mmCIF file of C-alpha atoms in Angstrom:
data_model
loop_
_atom_site.group_PDB
_atom_site.id
_atom_site.type_symbol
_atom_site.label_atom_id
_atom_site.label_comp_id
_atom_site.label_asym_id
_atom_site.label_seq_id
_atom_site.Cartn_x
_atom_site.Cartn_y
_atom_site.Cartn_z
ATOM 1 C CA MET A 1 123.058 102.652 136.564
ATOM 2 C CA CYS A 2 120.329 99.577 134.752
ATOM 3 C CA ARG A 3 123.263 99.012 132.470
ATOM 4 C CA LYS A 4 125.705 98.159 135.391
ATOM 5 C CA LEU A 5 122.571 96.246 137.300
ATOM 6 C CA LEU A 6 122.049 94.177 134.426
ATOM 7 C CA ASN A 7 125.580 93.102 134.037
ATOM 8 C CA GLY A 8 125.805 91.569 138.000
ATOM 9 C CA GLU A 9 128.424 95.681 138.614
ATOM 10 C CA GLU A 10 127.916 97.688 141.353
ATOM 11 C CA ALA A 11 125.732 101.350 140.625
ATOM 12 C CA LEU A 12 126.137 104.286 142.223
ATOM 13 C CA TYR A 13 122.653 105.267 143.259
ATOM 14 C CA ILE A 14 122.196 109.193 144.414
ATOM 15 C CA GLU A 15 119.102 110.482 145.851
ATOM 16 C CA GLY A 16 118.412 114.118 147.320
ATOM 17 C CA PRO A 17 118.298 117.114 148.223
ATOM 18 C CA ASP A 18 114.357 116.657 148.162
ATOM 19 C CA ARG A 19 111.990 117.349 150.828
ATOM 20 C CA TYR A 20 112.931 114.104 152.735
ATOM 21 C CA MET A 21 115.995 115.341 152.784
ATOM 22 C CA ASP A 22 118.272 117.687 154.014
ATOM 23 C CA LYS A 23 121.137 117.305 150.936
ATOM 24 C CA GLU A 24 121.952 114.028 149.031
ATOM 25 C CA ARG A 25 123.145 110.824 149.090
ATOM 26 C CA ARG A 26 125.074 108.788 148.048
ATOM 27 C CA ARG A 27 125.507 104.949 148.691
ATOM 28 C CA TYR A 28 126.021 102.067 145.458
ATOM 29 C CA VAL A 29 123.572 99.564 145.251
ATOM 30 C CA LYS A 30 124.282 95.221 142.938
ATOM 31 C CA PHE A 31 121.714 92.896 143.107
ATOM 32 C CA LEU A 32 122.722 90.937 145.555
ATOM 33 C CA ASN A 33 123.451 85.919 146.097
ATOM 34 C CA PRO A 34 122.779 86.048 142.391
ATOM 35 C CA GLU A 35 123.758 81.878 141.884
ATOM 36 C CA GLY A 36 120.417 81.318 145.149
ATOM 37 C CA GLY A 37 118.540 80.929 141.732
ATOM 38 C CA PHE A 38 116.186 84.313 142.445
ATOM 39 C CA TYR A 39 117.446 85.645 138.827
ATOM 40 C CA ASN A 40 119.474 84.758 135.601
ATOM 41 C CA LEU A 41 122.339 87.356 135.514
ATOM 42 C CA LYS A 42 124.068 85.226 133.155
ATOM 43 C CA ASP A 43 122.805 85.893 129.954
ATOM 44 C CA PRO A 44 122.027 89.399 128.283
ATOM 45 C CA ILE A 45 119.042 91.476 129.172
ATOM 46 C CA PRO A 46 118.481 93.913 127.165
ATOM 47 C CA ILE A 47 117.235 96.851 127.823
ATOM 48 C CA PHE A 48 114.049 98.155 125.968
ATOM 49 C CA ILE A 49 112.979 102.198 125.644
ATOM 50 C CA ALA A 50 110.211 103.538 124.525
ATOM 51 C CA GLY A 51 109.666 107.067 123.024
ATOM 52 C CA SER A 52 107.408 109.554 120.799
ATOM 53 C CA GLY A 53 109.341 112.982 121.047
ATOM 54 C CA PRO A 54 112.888 113.502 119.455
ATOM 55 C CA LYS A 55 114.512 113.278 122.685
ATOM 56 C CA MET A 56 113.804 110.577 123.524
ATOM 57 C CA LEU A 57 113.777 108.407 120.674
ATOM 58 C CA GLU A 58 117.704 109.872 120.273
ATOM 59 C CA LEU A 59 118.247 108.498 124.195
ATOM 60 C CA ALA A 60 116.967 105.750 123.122
ATOM 61 C CA GLY A 61 119.045 105.222 120.198
ATOM 62 C CA GLU A 62 122.206 105.777 122.099
ATOM 63 C CA LEU A 63 121.476 104.235 125.027
ATOM 64 C CA GLY A 64 119.381 101.248 124.456
ATOM 65 C CA ASP A 65 119.510 98.274 123.213
ATOM 66 C CA GLY A 66 116.465 98.554 121.412
ATOM 67 C CA VAL A 67 112.932 100.512 120.560
ATOM 68 C CA ILE A 68 109.818 100.403 121.417
ATOM 69 C CA LEU A 69 107.645 102.646 119.549
ATOM 70 C CA PHE A 70 103.628 104.026 118.851
ATOM 71 C CA GLY A 71 101.769 103.771 115.744
ATOM 72 C CA THR A 72 104.844 105.430 113.425
ATOM 73 C CA ILE A 73 102.692 103.275 110.481
ATOM 74 C CA GLY A 74 103.856 105.831 107.474
ATOM 75 C CA GLU A 75 106.615 106.106 105.927
ATOM 76 C CA SER A 76 107.773 109.597 106.087
ATOM 77 C CA PHE A 77 106.744 109.555 110.386
ATOM 78 C CA PHE A 78 108.271 105.970 110.945
ATOM 79 C CA ASN A 79 111.694 107.398 108.733
ATOM 80 C CA TYR A 80 111.506 110.611 110.970
ATOM 81 C CA CYS A 81 111.618 108.011 114.377
ATOM 82 C CA LEU A 82 114.050 106.692 112.770
ATOM 83 C CA GLU A 83 116.740 109.204 112.040
ATOM 84 C CA HIS A 84 116.042 110.617 115.610
ATOM 85 C CA ILE A 85 116.938 107.014 117.106
ATOM 86 C CA LYS A 86 120.373 106.580 114.614
ATOM 87 C CA ILE A 87 120.976 110.333 115.565
ATOM 88 C CA GLY A 88 122.537 109.116 119.111
ATOM 89 C CA ALA A 89 122.335 105.412 117.329
ATOM 90 C CA GLN A 90 125.658 107.232 115.961
ATOM 91 C CA ARG A 91 126.615 109.052 119.399
ATOM 92 C CA ALA A 92 127.008 105.841 120.967
ATOM 93 C CA GLY A 93 129.101 105.134 118.180
ATOM 94 C CA LYS A 94 126.935 101.951 116.654
ATOM 95 C CA LYS A 95 124.122 101.301 113.947
ATOM 96 C CA LEU A 96 121.190 101.486 112.995
ATOM 97 C CA GLU A 97 121.010 97.867 112.740
ATOM 98 C CA ASP A 98 122.867 97.254 115.394
ATOM 99 C CA LEU A 99 118.473 98.655 116.704
ATOM 100 C CA TYR A 100 115.677 96.133 118.093
ATOM 101 C CA ILE A 101 113.372 98.293 116.522
ATOM 102 C CA LEU A 102 109.332 97.227 117.288
ATOM 103 C CA VAL A 103 106.242 99.100 116.491
ATOM 104 C CA MET A 104 103.637 98.663 117.709
ATOM 105 C CA THR A 105 99.385 100.090 116.562
ATOM 106 C CA ALA A 106 96.186 98.786 116.220
ATOM 107 C CA PHE A 107 95.195 96.730 113.052
ATOM 108 C CA HIS A 108 91.811 96.235 111.324
ATOM 109 C CA ILE A 109 90.956 94.602 108.197
ATOM 110 C CA LEU A 110 88.389 97.128 106.130
ATOM 111 C CA ARG A 111 85.471 95.346 105.505
ATOM 112 C CA LYS A 112 83.097 95.365 102.889
ATOM 113 C CA GLY A 113 81.104 99.030 102.327
ATOM 114 C CA GLU A 114 84.255 100.528 104.959
ATOM 115 C CA THR A 115 86.055 103.212 103.861
ATOM 116 C CA LEU A 116 88.500 105.601 106.600
ATOM 117 C CA GLU A 117 85.464 108.099 107.110
ATOM 118 C CA SER A 118 83.367 104.737 108.769
ATOM 119 C CA LYS A 119 82.883 105.028 112.398
ATOM 120 C CA SER A 120 83.176 101.282 112.509
ATOM 121 C CA VAL A 121 87.056 102.983 111.572
ATOM 122 C CA LYS A 122 87.485 104.829 113.595
ATOM 123 C CA ARG A 123 85.694 102.613 117.296
ATOM 124 C CA ALA A 124 87.747 100.069 115.905
ATOM 125 C CA VAL A 125 91.682 101.836 115.694
ATOM 126 C CA GLY A 126 90.577 105.318 117.047
ATOM 127 C CA PRO A 127 91.746 105.205 120.475
ATOM 128 C CA PHE A 128 94.803 103.889 119.446
ATOM 129 C CA VAL A 129 94.927 106.937 117.280
ATOM 130 C CA ALA A 130 93.952 109.315 119.735
ATOM 131 C CA SER A 131 96.693 107.982 122.540
ATOM 132 C CA SER A 132 100.046 107.406 119.570
ATOM 133 C CA LEU A 133 99.759 111.025 117.943
ATOM 134 C CA ASN A 134 98.113 112.246 121.940
ATOM 135 C CA LEU A 135 102.502 111.655 122.654
ATOM 136 C CA THR A 136 103.966 111.778 119.868
ATOM 137 C CA ALA A 137 103.094 115.309 119.595
ATOM 138 C CA LEU A 138 102.978 116.519 123.490
ATOM 139 C CA ALA A 139 106.548 115.300 122.975
ATOM 140 C CA VAL A 140 106.594 116.947 119.486
ATOM 141 C CA VAL A 141 105.088 120.047 120.623
ATOM 142 C CA ASN A 142 108.318 122.266 122.140
ATOM 143 C CA TYR A 143 111.072 120.952 119.879
ATOM 144 C CA GLU A 144 108.593 122.587 116.740
ATOM 145 C CA THR A 145 107.354 126.001 117.941
ATOM 146 C CA LYS A 146 110.906 126.691 119.513
ATOM 147 C CA GLY A 147 113.187 125.416 117.267
ATOM 148 C CA LYS A 148 115.981 122.787 117.452
ATOM 149 C CA THR A 149 117.492 123.066 120.682
ATOM 150 C CA GLU A 150 120.711 121.010 122.009
ATOM 151 C CA ALA A 151 119.686 118.135 123.070
ATOM 152 C CA ALA A 152 117.755 117.766 119.782
ATOM 153 C CA LYS A 153 118.802 116.837 116.726
ATOM 154 C CA GLY A 154 116.404 116.663 113.494
ATOM 155 C CA GLU A 155 113.829 118.435 111.428
ATOM 156 C CA PRO A 156 110.427 118.025 112.351
ATOM 157 C CA LEU A 157 107.254 116.472 112.068
ATOM 158 C CA PRO A 158 107.050 115.328 108.548
ATOM 159 C CA GLU A 159 105.119 118.204 106.127
ATOM 160 C CA ASP A 160 102.369 115.812 105.055
ATOM 161 C CA VAL A 161 101.486 114.055 109.108
ATOM 162 C CA ARG A 162 102.702 116.717 110.615
ATOM 163 C CA GLU A 163 99.840 119.175 110.864
ATOM 164 C CA GLY A 164 97.502 115.993 111.166
ATOM 165 C CA ILE A 165 99.655 115.077 114.186
ATOM 166 C CA MET A 166 99.638 117.833 116.006
ATOM 167 C CA ARG A 167 96.029 118.114 116.355
ATOM 168 C CA PHE A 168 95.944 116.117 118.741
ATOM 169 C CA ALA A 169 98.040 118.095 121.600
ATOM 170 C CA LYS A 170 95.781 118.421 123.404
ATOM 171 C CA ALA A 171 92.943 115.195 122.473
ATOM 172 C CA TYR A 172 92.883 114.396 126.498
ATOM 173 C CA ALA A 173 93.570 118.305 127.008
ATOM 174 C CA ALA A 174 89.776 118.075 129.968
ATOM 175 C CA GLU A 175 90.848 121.506 130.840
ATOM 176 C CA GLU A 176 87.256 121.963 132.536
ATOM 177 C CA LEU A 177 88.435 120.078 135.891
ATOM 178 C CA GLY A 178 91.087 120.814 137.794
ATOM 179 C CA PRO A 179 93.703 118.597 138.516
ATOM 180 C CA GLU A 180 92.158 116.479 141.369
ATOM 181 C CA ARG A 181 89.571 115.099 138.870
ATOM 182 C CA LYS A 182 91.267 115.825 135.535
ATOM 183 C CA HIS A 183 92.591 111.819 135.610
ATOM 184 C CA LEU A 184 90.365 109.879 135.286
ATOM 185 C CA LYS A 185 88.502 111.855 132.136
ATOM 186 C CA LEU A 186 91.440 111.769 131.164
ATOM 187 C CA TYR A 187 92.398 107.901 131.061
ATOM 188 C CA SER A 188 88.861 106.345 131.399
ATOM 189 C CA GLU A 189 88.639 103.913 129.334
ATOM 190 C CA TYR A 190 91.487 104.567 127.733
ATOM 191 C CA LEU A 191 93.448 102.936 124.629
ATOM 192 C CA LEU A 192 89.575 101.259 124.486
ATOM 193 C CA GLY A 193 87.341 103.383 124.022
ATOM 194 C CA TRP A 194 85.523 105.263 121.658
ATOM 195 C CA LYS A 195 85.349 109.422 122.379
ATOM 196 C CA GLU A 196 83.187 111.624 120.145
ATOM 197 C CA GLU A 197 85.351 114.498 120.762
ATOM 198 C CA HIS A 198 88.326 112.949 118.724
ATOM 199 C CA ASP A 199 85.786 111.693 115.517
ATOM 200 C CA PRO A 200 87.338 115.407 113.581
ATOM 201 C CA LEU A 201 90.119 115.079 114.610
ATOM 202 C CA VAL A 202 91.013 110.512 113.653
ATOM 203 C CA THR A 203 91.194 111.256 109.378
ATOM 204 C CA PRO A 204 91.805 108.753 106.881
ATOM 205 C CA GLU A 205 95.983 110.498 106.755
ATOM 206 C CA VAL A 206 96.519 109.914 110.409
ATOM 207 C CA ILE A 207 94.808 106.555 109.933
ATOM 208 C CA LYS A 208 97.138 105.112 107.286
ATOM 209 C CA ALA A 209 100.290 107.057 108.844
ATOM 210 C CA SER A 210 99.616 105.350 112.621
ATOM 211 C CA THR A 211 97.240 101.657 112.884
ATOM 212 C CA LEU A 212 97.256 99.353 109.715
ATOM 213 C CA THR A 213 94.884 99.381 108.380
ATOM 214 C CA GLY A 214 93.440 98.707 104.670
ATOM 215 C CA SER A 215 93.099 95.224 103.224
ATOM 216 C CA PRO A 216 95.136 91.546 103.930
ATOM 217 C CA GLU A 217 96.972 92.393 100.522
ATOM 218 C CA GLU A 218 97.641 96.723 101.429
ATOM 219 C CA ILE A 219 97.880 95.802 105.106
ATOM 220 C CA ARG A 220 100.715 92.546 104.594
ATOM 221 C CA ASP A 221 103.232 95.863 102.016
ATOM 222 C CA THR A 222 102.651 98.112 105.167
ATOM 223 C CA ILE A 223 104.111 95.274 106.847
ATOM 224 C CA HIS A 224 107.055 94.617 104.470
ATOM 225 C CA ARG A 225 107.520 97.685 103.517
ATOM 226 C CA MET A 226 108.176 98.396 107.410
ATOM 227 C CA GLU A 227 111.086 95.567 107.439
ATOM 228 C CA GLU A 228 112.784 96.869 104.419
ATOM 229 C CA GLN A 229 112.515 100.701 106.739
ATOM 230 C CA GLY A 230 114.328 98.448 109.538
ATOM 231 C CA VAL A 231 111.402 96.867 111.705
ATOM 232 C CA ASN A 232 111.906 93.561 113.987
ATOM 233 C CA GLN A 233 108.580 93.758 115.585
ATOM 234 C CA ILE A 234 105.301 94.118 115.152
ATOM 235 C CA MET A 235 103.167 94.731 117.731
ATOM 236 C CA ILE A 236 99.349 94.176 118.028
ATOM 237 C CA GLN A 237 97.150 96.266 119.874
ATOM 238 C CA PRO A 238 93.467 94.887 121.038
ATOM 239 C CA ILE A 239 90.967 97.580 121.063
ATOM 240 C CA LEU A 240 87.553 95.808 120.683
ATOM 241 C CA ASP A 241 87.242 91.590 120.748
ATOM 242 C CA PRO A 242 91.123 91.160 121.571
ATOM 243 C CA TYR A 243 90.070 87.400 120.192
ATOM 244 C CA GLU A 244 88.804 88.307 117.165
ATOM 245 C CA THR A 245 92.248 90.337 116.394
ATOM 246 C CA ILE A 246 94.836 87.900 116.962
ATOM 247 C CA ASP A 247 92.705 85.269 115.210
ATOM 248 C CA SER A 248 91.794 87.616 112.208
ATOM 249 C CA PHE A 249 95.985 88.841 112.045
ATOM 250 C CA HIS A 250 97.359 85.760 111.843
ATOM 251 C CA GLU A 251 94.023 84.457 109.405
ATOM 252 C CA ASN A 252 94.400 87.863 106.844
ATOM 253 C CA ILE A 253 98.463 88.208 107.760
ATOM 254 C CA MET A 254 100.464 86.395 109.371
ATOM 255 C CA SER A 255 99.492 82.794 107.173
ATOM 256 C CA LYS A 256 99.892 83.982 104.385
ATOM 257 C CA TYR A 257 103.106 86.469 104.995
#
């Protein structure tokens, strides 16, 4: 439907039956009056689809022009995602190279005396680790426990990251709260603030698997490797200080890449 609309064509819109209508209603929709200059349909508009689990990754590969990934930095983890994207692309008669692959992640250069276990490092990238791997764990939990389905082919998460990632399935559970207030705790400082309850989950292994953390040389090498694997763009999610993060990435990574 979106593809047809962006191509300036009519698309069939279906709604119901639901609580508001007792039977299905169908009607055609399209962008009206494109010649008015209110929007541009003359130039191609790509469709980007974000995904974390196997089914969504395959759908993104099949229907999208580009795919947005979250925290897929480790080599085996990224290859796992590419495998599912490739399956979807092949269903549509496309190659992996036809898709624009974007990876969102966090970034931190280790300072003197810091290690991947330092509290300062966890505060710098931990919120992204927890949020991105929580999405992955929730997206693959049924796939992991119930096996392959007709809708998703391929292999489960790689062994070297599987246990660490799946521990995030309940990272934002807030089981002590009811549905009326659960979301208030879950999304308080989401992607921004460090939660102490995530400390045992954010291990050196998952930091490396999901973020660009290390020395400038290590980070540049990782980006080179990801480029060779098929990544077209890396997007940095600042956690602590956006301006400092952007300046540091430019000075230590981009200017020397």
